[in-house]
PDB file of C-alpha atoms in Angstrom:
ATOM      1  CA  UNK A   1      -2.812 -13.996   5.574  1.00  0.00           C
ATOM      2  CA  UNK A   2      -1.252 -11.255   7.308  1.00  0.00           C
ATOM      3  CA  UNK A   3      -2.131  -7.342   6.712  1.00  0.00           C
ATOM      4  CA  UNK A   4       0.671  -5.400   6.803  1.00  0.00           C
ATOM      5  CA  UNK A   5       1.091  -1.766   5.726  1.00  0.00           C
ATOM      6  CA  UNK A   6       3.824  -0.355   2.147  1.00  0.00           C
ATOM      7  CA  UNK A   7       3.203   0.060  -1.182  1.00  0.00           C
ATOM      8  CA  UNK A   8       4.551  -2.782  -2.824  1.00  0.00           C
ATOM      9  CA  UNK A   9       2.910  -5.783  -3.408  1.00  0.00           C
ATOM     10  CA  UNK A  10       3.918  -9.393  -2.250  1.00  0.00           C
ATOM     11  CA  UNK A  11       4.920 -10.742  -5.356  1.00  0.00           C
ATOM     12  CA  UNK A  12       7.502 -13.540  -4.718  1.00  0.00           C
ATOM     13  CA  UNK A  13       8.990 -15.585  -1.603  1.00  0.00           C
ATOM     14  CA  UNK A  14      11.551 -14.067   1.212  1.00  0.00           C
ATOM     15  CA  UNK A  15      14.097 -15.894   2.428  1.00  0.00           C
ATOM     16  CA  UNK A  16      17.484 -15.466   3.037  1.00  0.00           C
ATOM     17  CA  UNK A  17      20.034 -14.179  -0.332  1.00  0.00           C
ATOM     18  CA  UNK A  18      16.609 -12.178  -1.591  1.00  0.00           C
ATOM     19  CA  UNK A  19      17.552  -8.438  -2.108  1.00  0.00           C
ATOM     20  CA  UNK A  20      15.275  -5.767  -2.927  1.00  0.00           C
ATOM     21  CA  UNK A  21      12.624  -3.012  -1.805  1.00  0.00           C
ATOM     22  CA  UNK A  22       9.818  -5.083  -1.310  1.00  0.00           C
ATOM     23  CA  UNK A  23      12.524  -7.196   1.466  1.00  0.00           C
ATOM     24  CA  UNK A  24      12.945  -3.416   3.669  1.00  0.00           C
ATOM     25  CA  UNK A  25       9.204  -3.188   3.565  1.00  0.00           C
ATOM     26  CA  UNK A  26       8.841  -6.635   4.912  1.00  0.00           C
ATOM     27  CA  UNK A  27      11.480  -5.597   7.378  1.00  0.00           C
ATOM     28  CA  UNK A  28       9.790  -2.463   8.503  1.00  0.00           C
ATOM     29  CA  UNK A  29       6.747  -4.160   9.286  1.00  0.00           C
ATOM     30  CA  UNK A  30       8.508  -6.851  11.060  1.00  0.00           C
ATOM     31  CA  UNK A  31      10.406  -3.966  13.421  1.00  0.00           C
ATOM     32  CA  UNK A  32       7.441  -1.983  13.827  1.00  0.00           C
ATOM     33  CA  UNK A  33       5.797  -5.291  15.411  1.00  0.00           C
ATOM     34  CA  UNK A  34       8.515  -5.395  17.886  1.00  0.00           C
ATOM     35  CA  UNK A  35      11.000  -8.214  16.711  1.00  0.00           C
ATOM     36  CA  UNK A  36      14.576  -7.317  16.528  1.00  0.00           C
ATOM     37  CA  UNK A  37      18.060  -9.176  16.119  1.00  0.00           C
ATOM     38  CA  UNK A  38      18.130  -7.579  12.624  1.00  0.00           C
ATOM     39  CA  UNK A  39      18.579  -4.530  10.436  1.00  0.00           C
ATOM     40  CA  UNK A  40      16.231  -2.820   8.815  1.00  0.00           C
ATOM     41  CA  UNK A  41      17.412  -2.560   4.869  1.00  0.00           C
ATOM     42  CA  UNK A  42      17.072  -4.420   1.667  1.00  0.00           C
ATOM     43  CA  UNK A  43      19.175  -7.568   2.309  1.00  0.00           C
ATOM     44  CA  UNK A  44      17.036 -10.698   3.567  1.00  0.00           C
ATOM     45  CA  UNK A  45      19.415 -12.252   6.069  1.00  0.00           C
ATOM     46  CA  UNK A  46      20.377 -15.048   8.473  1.00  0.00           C
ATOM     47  CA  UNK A  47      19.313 -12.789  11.563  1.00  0.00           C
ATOM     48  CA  UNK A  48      16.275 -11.438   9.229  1.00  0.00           C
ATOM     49  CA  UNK A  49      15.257 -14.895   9.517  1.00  0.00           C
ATOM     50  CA  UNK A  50      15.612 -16.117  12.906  1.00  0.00           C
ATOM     51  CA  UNK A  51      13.068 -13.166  13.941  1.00  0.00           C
ATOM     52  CA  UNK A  52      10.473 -14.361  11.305  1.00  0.00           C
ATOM     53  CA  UNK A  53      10.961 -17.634  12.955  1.00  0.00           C
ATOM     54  CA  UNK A  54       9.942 -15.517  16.071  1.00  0.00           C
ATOM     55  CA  UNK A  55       6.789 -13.949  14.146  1.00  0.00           C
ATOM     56  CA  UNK A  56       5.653 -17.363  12.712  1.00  0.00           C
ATOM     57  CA  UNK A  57       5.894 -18.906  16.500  1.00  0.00           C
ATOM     58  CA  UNK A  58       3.616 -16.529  17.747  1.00  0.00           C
ATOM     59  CA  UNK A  59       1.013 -16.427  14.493  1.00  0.00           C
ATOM     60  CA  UNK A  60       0.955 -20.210  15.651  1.00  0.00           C
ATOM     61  CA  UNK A  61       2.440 -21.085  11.737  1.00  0.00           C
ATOM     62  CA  UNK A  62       5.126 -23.245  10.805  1.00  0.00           C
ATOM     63  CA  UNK A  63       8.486 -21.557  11.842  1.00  0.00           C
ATOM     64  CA  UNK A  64      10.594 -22.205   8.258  1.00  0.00           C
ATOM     65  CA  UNK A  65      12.110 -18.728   8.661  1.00  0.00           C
ATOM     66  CA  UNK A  66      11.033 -17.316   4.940  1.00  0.00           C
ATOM     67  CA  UNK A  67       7.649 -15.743   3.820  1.00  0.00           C
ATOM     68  CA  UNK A  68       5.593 -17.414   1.024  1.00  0.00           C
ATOM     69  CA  UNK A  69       3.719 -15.514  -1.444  1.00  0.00           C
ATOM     70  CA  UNK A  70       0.063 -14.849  -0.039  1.00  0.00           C
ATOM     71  CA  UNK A  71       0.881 -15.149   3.959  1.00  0.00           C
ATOM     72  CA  UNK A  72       1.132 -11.736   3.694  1.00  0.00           C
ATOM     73  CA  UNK A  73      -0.813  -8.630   2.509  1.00  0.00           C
ATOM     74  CA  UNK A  74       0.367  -4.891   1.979  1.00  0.00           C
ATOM     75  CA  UNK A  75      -2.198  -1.719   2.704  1.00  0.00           C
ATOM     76  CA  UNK A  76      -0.889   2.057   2.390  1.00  0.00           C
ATOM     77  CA  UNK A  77      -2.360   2.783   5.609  1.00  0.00           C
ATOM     78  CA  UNK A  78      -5.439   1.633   8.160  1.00  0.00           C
ATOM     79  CA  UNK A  79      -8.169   0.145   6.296  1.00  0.00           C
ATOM     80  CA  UNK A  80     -11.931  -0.564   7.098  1.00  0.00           C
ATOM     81  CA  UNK A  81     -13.543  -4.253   6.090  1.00  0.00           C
ATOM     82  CA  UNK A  82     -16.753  -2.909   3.834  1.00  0.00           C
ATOM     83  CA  UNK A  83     -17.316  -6.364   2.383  1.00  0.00           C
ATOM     84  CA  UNK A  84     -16.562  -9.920   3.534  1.00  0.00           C
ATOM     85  CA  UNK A  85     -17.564 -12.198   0.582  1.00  0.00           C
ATOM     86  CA  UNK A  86     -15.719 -15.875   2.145  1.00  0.00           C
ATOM     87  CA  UNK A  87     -16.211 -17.989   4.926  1.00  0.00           C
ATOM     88  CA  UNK A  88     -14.255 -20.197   6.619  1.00  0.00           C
ATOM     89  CA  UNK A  89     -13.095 -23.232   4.589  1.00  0.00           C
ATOM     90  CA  UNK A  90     -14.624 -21.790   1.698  1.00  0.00           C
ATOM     91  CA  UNK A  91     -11.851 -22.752  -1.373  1.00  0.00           C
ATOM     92  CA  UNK A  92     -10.559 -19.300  -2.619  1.00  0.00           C
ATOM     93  CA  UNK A  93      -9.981 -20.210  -6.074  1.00  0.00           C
ATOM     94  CA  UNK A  94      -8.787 -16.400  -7.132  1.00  0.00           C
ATOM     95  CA  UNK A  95     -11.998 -14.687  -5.855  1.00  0.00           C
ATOM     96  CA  UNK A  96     -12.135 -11.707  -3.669  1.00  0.00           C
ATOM     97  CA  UNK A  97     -12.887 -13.274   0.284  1.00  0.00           C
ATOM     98  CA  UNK A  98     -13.211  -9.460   0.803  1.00  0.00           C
ATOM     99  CA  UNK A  99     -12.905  -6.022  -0.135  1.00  0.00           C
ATOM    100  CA  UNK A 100     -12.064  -2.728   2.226  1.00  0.00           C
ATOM    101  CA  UNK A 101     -11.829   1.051   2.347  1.00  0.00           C
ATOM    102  CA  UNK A 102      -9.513   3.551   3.950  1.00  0.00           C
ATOM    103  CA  UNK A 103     -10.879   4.846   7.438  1.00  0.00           C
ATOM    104  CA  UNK A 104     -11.994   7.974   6.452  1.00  0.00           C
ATOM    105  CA  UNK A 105     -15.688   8.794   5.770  1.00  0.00           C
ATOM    106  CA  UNK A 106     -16.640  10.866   2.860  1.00  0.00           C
ATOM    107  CA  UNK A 107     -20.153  11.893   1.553  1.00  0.00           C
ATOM    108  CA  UNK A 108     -20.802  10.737  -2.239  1.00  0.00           C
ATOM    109  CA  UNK A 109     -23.378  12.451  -4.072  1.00  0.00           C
ATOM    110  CA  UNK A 110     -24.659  11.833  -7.981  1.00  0.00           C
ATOM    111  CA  UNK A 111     -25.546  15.049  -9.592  1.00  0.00           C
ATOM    112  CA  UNK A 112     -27.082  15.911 -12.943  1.00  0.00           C
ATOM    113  CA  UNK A 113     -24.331  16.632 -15.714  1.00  0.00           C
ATOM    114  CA  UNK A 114     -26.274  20.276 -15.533  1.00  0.00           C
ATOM    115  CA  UNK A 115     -25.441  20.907 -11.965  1.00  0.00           C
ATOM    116  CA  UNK A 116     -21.779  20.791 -12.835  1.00  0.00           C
ATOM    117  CA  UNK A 117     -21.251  23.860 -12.052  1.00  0.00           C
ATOM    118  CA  UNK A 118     -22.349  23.702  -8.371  1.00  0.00           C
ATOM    119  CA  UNK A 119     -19.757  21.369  -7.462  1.00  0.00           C
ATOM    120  CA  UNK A 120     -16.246  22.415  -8.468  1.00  0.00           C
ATOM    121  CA  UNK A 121     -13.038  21.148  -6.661  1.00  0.00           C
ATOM    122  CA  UNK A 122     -12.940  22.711  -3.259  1.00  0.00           C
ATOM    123  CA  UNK A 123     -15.754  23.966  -3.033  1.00  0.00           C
ATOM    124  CA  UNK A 124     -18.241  24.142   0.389  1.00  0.00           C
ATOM    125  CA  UNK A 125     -20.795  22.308   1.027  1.00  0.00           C
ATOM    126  CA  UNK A 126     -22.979  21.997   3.928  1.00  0.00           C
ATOM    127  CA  UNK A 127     -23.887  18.552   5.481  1.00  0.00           C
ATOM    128  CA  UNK A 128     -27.111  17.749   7.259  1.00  0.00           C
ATOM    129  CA  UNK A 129     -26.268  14.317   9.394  1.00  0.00           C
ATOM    130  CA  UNK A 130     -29.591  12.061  10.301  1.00  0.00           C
ATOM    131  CA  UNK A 131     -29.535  13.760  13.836  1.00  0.00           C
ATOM    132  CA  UNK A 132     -30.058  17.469  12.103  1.00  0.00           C
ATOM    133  CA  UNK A 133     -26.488  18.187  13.009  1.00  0.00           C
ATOM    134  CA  UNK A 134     -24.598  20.291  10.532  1.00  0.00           C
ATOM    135  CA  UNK A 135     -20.873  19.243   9.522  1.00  0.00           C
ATOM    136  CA  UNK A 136     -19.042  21.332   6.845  1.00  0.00           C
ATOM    137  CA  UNK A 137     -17.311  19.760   4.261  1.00  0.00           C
ATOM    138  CA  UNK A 138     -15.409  20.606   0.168  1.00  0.00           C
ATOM    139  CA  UNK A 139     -15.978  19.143  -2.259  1.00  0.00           C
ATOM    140  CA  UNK A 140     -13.061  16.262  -2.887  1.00  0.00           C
ATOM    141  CA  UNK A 141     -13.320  15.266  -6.714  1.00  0.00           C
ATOM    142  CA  UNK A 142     -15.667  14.737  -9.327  1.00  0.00           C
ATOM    143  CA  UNK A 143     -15.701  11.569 -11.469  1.00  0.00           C
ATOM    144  CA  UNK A 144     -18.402  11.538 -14.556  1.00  0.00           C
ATOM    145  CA  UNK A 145     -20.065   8.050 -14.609  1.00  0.00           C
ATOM    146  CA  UNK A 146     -22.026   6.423 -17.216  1.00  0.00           C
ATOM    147  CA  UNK A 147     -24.866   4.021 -15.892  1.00  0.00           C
ATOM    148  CA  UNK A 148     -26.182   1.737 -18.194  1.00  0.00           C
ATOM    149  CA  UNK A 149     -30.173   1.488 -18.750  1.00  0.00           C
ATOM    150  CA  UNK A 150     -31.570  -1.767 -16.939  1.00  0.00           C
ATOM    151  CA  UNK A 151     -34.950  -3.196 -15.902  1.00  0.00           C
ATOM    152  CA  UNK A 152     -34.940  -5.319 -19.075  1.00  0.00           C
ATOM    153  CA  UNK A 153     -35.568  -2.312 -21.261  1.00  0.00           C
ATOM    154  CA  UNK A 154     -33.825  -0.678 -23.889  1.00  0.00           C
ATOM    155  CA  UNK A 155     -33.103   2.225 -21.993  1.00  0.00           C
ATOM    156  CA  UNK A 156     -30.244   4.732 -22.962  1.00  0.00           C
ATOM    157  CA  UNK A 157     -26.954   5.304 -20.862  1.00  0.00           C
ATOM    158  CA  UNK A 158     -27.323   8.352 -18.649  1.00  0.00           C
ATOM    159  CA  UNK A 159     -24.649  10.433 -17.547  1.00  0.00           C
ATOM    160  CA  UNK A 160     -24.182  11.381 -14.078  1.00  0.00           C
ATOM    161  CA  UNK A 161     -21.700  13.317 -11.979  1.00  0.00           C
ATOM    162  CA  UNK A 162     -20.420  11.436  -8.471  1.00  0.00           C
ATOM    163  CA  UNK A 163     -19.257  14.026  -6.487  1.00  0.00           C
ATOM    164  CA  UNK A 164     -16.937  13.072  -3.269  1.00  0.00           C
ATOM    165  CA  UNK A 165     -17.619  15.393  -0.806  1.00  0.00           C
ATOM    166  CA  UNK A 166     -14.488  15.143   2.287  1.00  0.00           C
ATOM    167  CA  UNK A 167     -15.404  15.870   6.273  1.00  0.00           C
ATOM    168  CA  UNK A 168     -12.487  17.846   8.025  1.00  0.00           C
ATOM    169  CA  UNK A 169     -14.673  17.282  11.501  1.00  0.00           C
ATOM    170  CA  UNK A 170     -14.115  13.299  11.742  1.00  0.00           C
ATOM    171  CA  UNK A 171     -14.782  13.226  15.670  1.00  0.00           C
ATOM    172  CA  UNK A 172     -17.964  14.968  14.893  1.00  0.00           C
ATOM    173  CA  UNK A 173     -19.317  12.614  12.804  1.00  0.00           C
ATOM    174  CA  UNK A 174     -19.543   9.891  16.067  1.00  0.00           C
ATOM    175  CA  UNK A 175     -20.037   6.438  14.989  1.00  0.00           C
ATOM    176  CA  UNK A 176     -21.733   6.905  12.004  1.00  0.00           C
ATOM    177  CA  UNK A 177     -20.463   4.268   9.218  1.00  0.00           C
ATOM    178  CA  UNK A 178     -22.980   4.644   6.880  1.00  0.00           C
ATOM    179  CA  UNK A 179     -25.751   6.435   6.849  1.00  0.00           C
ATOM    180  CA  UNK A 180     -28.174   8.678   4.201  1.00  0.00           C
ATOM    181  CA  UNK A 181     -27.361  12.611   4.688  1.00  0.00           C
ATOM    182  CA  UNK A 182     -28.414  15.896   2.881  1.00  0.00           C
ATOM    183  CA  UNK A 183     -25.509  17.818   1.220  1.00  0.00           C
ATOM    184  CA  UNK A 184     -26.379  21.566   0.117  1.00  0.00           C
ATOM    185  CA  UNK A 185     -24.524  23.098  -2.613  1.00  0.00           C
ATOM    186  CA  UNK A 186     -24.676  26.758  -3.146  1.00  0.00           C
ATOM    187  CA  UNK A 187     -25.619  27.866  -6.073  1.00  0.00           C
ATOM    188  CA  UNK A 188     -25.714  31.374  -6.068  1.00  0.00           C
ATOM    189  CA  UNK A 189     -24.133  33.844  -3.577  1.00  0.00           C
ATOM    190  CA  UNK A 190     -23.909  37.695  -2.160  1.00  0.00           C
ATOM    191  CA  UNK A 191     -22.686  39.728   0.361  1.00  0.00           C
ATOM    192  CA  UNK A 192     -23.290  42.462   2.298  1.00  0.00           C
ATOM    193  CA  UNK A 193     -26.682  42.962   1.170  1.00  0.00           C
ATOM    194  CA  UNK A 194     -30.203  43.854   2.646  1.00  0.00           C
ATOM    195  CA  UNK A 195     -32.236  41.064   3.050  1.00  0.00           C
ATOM    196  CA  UNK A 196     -35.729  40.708   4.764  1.00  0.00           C
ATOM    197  CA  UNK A 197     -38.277  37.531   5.258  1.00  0.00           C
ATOM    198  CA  UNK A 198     -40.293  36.716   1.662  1.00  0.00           C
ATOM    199  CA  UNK A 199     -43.054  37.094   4.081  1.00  0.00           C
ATOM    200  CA  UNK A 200     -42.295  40.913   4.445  1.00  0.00           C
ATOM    201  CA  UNK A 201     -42.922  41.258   0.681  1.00  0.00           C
ATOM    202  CA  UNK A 202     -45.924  43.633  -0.731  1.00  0.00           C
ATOM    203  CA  UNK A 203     -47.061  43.553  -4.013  1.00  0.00           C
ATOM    204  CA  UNK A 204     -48.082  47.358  -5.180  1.00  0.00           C
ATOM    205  CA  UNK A 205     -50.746  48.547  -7.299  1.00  0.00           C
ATOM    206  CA  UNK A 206     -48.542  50.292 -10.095  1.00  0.00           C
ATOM    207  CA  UNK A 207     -46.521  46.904  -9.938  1.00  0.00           C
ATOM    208  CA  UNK A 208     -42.977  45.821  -8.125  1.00  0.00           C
ATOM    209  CA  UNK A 209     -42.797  45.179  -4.971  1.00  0.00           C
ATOM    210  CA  UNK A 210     -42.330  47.197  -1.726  1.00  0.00           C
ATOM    211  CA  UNK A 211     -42.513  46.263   2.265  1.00  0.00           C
ATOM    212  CA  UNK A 212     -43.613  48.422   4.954  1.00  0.00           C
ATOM    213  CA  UNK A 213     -41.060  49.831   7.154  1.00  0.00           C
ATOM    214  CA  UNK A 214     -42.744  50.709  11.220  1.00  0.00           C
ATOM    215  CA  UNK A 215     -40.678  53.541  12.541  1.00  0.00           C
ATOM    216  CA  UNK A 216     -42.081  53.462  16.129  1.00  0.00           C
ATOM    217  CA  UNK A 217     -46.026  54.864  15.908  1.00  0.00           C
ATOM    218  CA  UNK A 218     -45.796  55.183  12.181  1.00  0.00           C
ATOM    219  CA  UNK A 219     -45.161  52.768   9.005  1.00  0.00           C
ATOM    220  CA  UNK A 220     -44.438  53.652   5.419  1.00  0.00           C
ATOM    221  CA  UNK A 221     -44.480  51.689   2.036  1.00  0.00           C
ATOM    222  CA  UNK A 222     -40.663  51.798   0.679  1.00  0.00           C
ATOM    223  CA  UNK A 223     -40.593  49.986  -3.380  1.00  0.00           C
ATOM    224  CA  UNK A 224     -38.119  47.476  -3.380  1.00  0.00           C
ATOM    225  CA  UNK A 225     -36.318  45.681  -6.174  1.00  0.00           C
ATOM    226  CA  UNK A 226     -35.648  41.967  -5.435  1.00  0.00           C
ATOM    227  CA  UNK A 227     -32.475  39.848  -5.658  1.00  0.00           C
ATOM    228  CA  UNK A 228     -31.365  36.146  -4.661  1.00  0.00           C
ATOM    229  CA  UNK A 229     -34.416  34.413  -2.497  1.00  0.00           C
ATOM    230  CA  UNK A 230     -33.164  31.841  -0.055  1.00  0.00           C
ATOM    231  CA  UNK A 231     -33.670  30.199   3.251  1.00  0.00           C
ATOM    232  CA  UNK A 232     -36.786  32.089   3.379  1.00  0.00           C
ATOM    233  CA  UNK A 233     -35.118  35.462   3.033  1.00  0.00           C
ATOM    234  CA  UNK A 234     -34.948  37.772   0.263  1.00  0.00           C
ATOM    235  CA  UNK A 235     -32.251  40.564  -1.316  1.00  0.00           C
ATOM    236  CA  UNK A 236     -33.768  43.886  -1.145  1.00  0.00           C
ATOM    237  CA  UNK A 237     -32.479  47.030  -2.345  1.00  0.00           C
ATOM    238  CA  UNK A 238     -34.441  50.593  -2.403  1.00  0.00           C
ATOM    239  CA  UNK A 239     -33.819  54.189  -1.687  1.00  0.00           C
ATOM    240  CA  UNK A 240     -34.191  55.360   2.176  1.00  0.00           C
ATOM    241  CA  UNK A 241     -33.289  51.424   3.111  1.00  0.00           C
ATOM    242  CA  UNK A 242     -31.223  50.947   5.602  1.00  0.00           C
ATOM    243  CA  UNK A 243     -29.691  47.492   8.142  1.00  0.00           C
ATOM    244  CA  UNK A 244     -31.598  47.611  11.311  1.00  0.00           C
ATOM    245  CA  UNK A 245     -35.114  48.654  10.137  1.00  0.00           C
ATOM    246  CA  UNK A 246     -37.987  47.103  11.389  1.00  0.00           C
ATOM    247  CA  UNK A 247     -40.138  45.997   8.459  1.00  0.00           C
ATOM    248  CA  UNK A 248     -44.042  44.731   8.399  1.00  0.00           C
ATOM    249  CA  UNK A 249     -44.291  40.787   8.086  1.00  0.00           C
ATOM    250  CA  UNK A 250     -48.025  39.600   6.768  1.00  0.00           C
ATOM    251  CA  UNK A 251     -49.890  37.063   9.193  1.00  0.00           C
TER     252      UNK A 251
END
């Protein structure tokens, strides 16, 4: 069987009098492979079939100049094996022999129906690859799937969010097929806003927090009211704060 790329399906035999959309796609392919001596529209004819003749010669095929149902195979565009389940001489009997993806990697995670809110359509995410390289990618779509209990228990269904995360940086991804990655979601976010290390954080005597700001010689205790902790880092915000300060970090 031959892959070939359209939309349409190979649903009955091509030979010469056959009309019809599926016969241009079939004729498409046949140009793109480099056989000519015919045009390219809906109309199966005499010349269409002289350079299938061609085609079959050089698959090594009988050359009867019309296509049976199942020599050939239509994909909407490049396609990667995932799965071969046949082997030669195997009898096919209506089973998948294999089963294939499109060429483009994606990331899928499964999220708690609670996270839901972390992973709308389009939004970042942040991809840590096995060799600590970061990629960026959005998130693609977000399918709810039920997975039944198992183990030979009676377990209850549980509901779980698969999240398709897509990779604009291909190249960057090397030669990685498949592979387990880390894919951060961001929860929470601000801007333009003070931050300092967690580290830097005091804890006063009349309560609250404060950190210790070194101004050359000299240091002084400025309370603080916290915000958003992460990465290590926490939101500050207090009067006579300012970006650029140097502030005390505890050993």
């Amino acid at each position: 069987m031959v892959l070939l790329r359209g939309t349409l399906p190979s649903y009955r035999p091509l030979a010469p009098g056959v009309e019809g959309a599926d016969v241009k796609q079939f004729e498409q392919n046949l140009a793109a492979l480099g056989y000519d001596g015919f045009t390219v529209d809906d109309e199966y004819s005499d010349s269409t079939a002289d350079a299938v003749r061609e085609w079959q010669e050089d698959l090594g095929i009988e050359e009867t100049g019309t296509v049976e149902v199942g020599r050939v195979a239509y994909a909407a565009g490049d396609v990667r094996i995932y799965e071969v389940g046949g082997q030669v001489g195997d009898a096919a009997g209506g089973q998948a022999v294999l089963s294939y993806t499109g060429t483009t990697r994606v990331v899928t995670v499964d999220l708690d129906v609670d996270q839901q809110r972390l992973a709308g359509k389009g939004t970042a995410v942040s991809v840590t690859l096995p060799d600590g390289r970061t990629a960026q990618g959005k998130v693609a779509a977000v399918e709810t799937v039920i997975e039944l209990g198992g183990g030979g228990q009676e377990q209850e269904p549980e509901t779980k969010l698969e999240v398709t995360v897509s990779l604009a940086d291909q190249k960057g991804l090397g030669t990685l097929d498949q592979a387990a990655v880390d894919v951060s979601f961001t929860a929470e976010k601000r801007e333009n806003v003070l931050s300092v290390p967690v580290a830097a954080l005091l804890a006063l005597a009349e309560g609250g927090y404060g950190v210790q700001v070194v101004e050359g010689a000299t240091t002084r205790i400025v309370p603080v009211e916290t915000g958003m902790f992460s990465g290590g880092r926490v939101e500050v915000t207090g009067d006579g704060l300012a970006e650029g300060m140097t502030v005390g970090v505890a050993s």
